[in-house]
PDB file of C-alpha atoms in Angstrom:
ATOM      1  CA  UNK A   1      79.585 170.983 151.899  1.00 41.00           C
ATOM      2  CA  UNK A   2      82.072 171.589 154.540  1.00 38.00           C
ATOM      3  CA  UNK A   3      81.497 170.703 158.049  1.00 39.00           C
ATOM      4  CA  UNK A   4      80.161 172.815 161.340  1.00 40.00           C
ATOM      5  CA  UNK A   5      82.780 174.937 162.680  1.00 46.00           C
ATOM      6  CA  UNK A   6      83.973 172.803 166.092  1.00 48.00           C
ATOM      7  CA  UNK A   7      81.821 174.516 169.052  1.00 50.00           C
ATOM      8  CA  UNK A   8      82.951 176.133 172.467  1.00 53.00           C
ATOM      9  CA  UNK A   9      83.529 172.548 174.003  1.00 50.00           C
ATOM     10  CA  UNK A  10      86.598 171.851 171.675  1.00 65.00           C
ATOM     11  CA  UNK A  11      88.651 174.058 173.641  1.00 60.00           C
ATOM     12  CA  UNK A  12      87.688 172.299 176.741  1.00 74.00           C
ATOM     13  CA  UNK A  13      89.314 168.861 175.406  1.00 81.00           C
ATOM     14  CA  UNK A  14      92.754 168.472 176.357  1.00 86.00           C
ATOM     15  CA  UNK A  15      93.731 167.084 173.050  1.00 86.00           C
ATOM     16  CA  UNK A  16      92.265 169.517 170.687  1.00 90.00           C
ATOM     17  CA  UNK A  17      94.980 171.299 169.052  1.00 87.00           C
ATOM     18  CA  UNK A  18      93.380 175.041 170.172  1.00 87.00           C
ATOM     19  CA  UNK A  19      96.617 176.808 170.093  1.00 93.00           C
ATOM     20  CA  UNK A  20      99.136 177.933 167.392  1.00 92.00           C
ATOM     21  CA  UNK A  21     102.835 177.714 167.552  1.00 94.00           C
ATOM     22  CA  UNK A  22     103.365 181.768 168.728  1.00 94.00           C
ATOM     23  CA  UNK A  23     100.573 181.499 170.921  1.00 95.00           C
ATOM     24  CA  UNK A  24     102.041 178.226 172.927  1.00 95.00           C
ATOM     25  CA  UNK A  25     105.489 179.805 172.537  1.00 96.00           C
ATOM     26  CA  UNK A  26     104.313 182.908 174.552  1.00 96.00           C
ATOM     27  CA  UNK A  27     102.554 181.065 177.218  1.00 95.00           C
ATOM     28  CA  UNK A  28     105.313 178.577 177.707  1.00 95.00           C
ATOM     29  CA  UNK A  29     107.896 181.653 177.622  1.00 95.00           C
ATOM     30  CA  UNK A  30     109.612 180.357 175.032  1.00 94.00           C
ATOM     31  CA  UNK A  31     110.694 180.015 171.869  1.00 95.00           C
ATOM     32  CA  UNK A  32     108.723 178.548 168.611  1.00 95.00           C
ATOM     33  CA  UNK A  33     112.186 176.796 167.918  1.00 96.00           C
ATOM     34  CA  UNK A  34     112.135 175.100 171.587  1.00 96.00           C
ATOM     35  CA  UNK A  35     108.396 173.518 170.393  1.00 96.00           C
ATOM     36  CA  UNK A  36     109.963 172.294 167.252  1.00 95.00           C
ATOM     37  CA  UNK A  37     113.059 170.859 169.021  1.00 96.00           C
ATOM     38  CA  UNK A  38     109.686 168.666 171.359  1.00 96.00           C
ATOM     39  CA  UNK A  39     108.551 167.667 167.809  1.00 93.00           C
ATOM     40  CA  UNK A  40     112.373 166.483 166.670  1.00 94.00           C
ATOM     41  CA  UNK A  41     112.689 165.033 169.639  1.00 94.00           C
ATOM     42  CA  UNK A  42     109.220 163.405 169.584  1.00 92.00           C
ATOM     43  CA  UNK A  43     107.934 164.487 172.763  1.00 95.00           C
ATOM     44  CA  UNK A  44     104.945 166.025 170.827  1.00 94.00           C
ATOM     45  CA  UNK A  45     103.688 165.885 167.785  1.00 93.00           C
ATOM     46  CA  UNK A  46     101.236 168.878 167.255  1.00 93.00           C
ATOM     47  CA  UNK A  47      98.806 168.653 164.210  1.00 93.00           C
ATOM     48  CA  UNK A  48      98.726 170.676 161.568  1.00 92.00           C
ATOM     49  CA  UNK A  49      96.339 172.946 160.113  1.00 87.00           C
ATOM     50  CA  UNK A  50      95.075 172.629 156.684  1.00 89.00           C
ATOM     51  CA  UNK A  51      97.554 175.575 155.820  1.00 90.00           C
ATOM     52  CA  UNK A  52     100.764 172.991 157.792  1.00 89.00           C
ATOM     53  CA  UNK A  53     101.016 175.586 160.718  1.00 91.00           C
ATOM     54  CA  UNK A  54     101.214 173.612 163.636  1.00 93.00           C
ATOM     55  CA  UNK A  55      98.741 173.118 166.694  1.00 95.00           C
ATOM     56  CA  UNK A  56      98.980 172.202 170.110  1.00 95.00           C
ATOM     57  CA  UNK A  57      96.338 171.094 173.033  1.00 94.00           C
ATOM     58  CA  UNK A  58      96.993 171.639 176.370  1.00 94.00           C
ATOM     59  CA  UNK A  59      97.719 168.069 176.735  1.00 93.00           C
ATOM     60  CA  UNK A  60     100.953 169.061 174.671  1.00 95.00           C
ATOM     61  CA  UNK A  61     101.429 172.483 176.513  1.00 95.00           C
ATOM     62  CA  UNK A  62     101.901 170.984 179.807  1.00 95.00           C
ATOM     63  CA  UNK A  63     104.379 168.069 178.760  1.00 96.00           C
ATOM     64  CA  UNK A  64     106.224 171.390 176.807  1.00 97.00           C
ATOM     65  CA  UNK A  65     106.124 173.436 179.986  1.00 97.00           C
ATOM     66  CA  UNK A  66     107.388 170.325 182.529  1.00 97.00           C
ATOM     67  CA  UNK A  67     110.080 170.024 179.755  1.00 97.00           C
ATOM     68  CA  UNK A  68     111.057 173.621 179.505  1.00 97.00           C
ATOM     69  CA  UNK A  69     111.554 173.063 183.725  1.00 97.00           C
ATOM     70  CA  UNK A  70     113.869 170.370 183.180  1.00 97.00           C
ATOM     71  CA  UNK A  71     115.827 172.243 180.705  1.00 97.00           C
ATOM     72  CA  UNK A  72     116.357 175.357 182.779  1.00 96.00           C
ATOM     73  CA  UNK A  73     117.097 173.148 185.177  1.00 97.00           C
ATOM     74  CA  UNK A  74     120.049 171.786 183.491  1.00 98.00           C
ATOM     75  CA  UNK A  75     118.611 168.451 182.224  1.00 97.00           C
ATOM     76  CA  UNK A  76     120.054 167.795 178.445  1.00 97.00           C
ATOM     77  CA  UNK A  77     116.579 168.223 176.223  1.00 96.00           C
ATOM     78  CA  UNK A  78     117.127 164.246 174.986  1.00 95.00           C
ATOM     79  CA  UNK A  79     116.834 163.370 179.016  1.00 97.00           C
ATOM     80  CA  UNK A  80     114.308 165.535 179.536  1.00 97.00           C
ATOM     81  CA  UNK A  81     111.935 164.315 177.021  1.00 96.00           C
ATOM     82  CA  UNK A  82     112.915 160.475 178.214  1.00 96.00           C
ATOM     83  CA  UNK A  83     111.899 161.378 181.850  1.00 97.00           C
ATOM     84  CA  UNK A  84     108.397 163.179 181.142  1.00 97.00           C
ATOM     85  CA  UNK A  85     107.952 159.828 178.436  1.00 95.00           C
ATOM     86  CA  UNK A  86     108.290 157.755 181.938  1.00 96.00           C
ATOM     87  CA  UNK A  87     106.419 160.103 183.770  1.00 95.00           C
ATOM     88  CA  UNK A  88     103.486 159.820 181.535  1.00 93.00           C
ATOM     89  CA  UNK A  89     103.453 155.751 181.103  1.00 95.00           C
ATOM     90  CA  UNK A  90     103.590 155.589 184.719  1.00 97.00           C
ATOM     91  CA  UNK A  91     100.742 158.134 185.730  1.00 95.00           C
ATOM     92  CA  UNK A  92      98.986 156.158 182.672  1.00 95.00           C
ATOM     93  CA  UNK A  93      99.504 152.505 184.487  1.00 96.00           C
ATOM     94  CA  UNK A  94      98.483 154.128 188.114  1.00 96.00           C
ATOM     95  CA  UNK A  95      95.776 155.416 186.517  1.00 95.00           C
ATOM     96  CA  UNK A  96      94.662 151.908 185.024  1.00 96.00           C
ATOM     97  CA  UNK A  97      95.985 150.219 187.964  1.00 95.00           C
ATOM     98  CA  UNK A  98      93.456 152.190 190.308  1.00 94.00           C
ATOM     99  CA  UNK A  99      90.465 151.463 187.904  1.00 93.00           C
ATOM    100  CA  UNK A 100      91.006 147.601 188.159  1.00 93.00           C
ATOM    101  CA  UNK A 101      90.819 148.073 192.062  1.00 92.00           C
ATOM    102  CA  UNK A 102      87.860 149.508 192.155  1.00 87.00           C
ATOM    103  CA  UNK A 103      84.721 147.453 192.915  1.00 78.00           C
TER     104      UNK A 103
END
């Protein structure tokens, strides 16, 4: 017996891989090959379906999109990835940081 198809509220977790490679292509304007150069790169790692076509969340979407604006920007894609790695660990360790202040 297989299990329940995932309700409405999957889509509203960041990390549920909701969207297929075209489909985050086309909202990020850009290209399914720019995703897979994230995945190289490992920026993201999307899951895959049970057929291997890969998902994304949103989580993954917007790390993609702040990558694409460092790109067109003129940042090399290596750099790029490096900067929104910092970015994240250090919104992560405010984020922790401002939990241990509180009373």
């Amino acid at each position: 017996m297989s299990s329940p198809p995932a309700g409405p509220a999957s889509f509203d977790d960041d990390d549920y891989p909701a969207f297929t490679m075209g489909r985050a292509a086309e909202m990020l304007g850009t290209t399914p090959g720019f995703l897979r150069s994230l995945d190289e790169a490992k920026l993201i790692t999307p899951q895959r379906s049970d057929g291997g076509h890969r998902r994304y969340s949103r989580y993954q979407l917007r790390l993609a999109a702040r990558a694409r604006e460092l790109v067109d920007q003129g940042t090399a894609l290596e750099a790029a990835c490096r900067i929104i790695i910092l970015e994240d660990q250090l919104a992560e360790a405010l984020r922790i940081n401002e939990k241990r202040q509180q009373p």
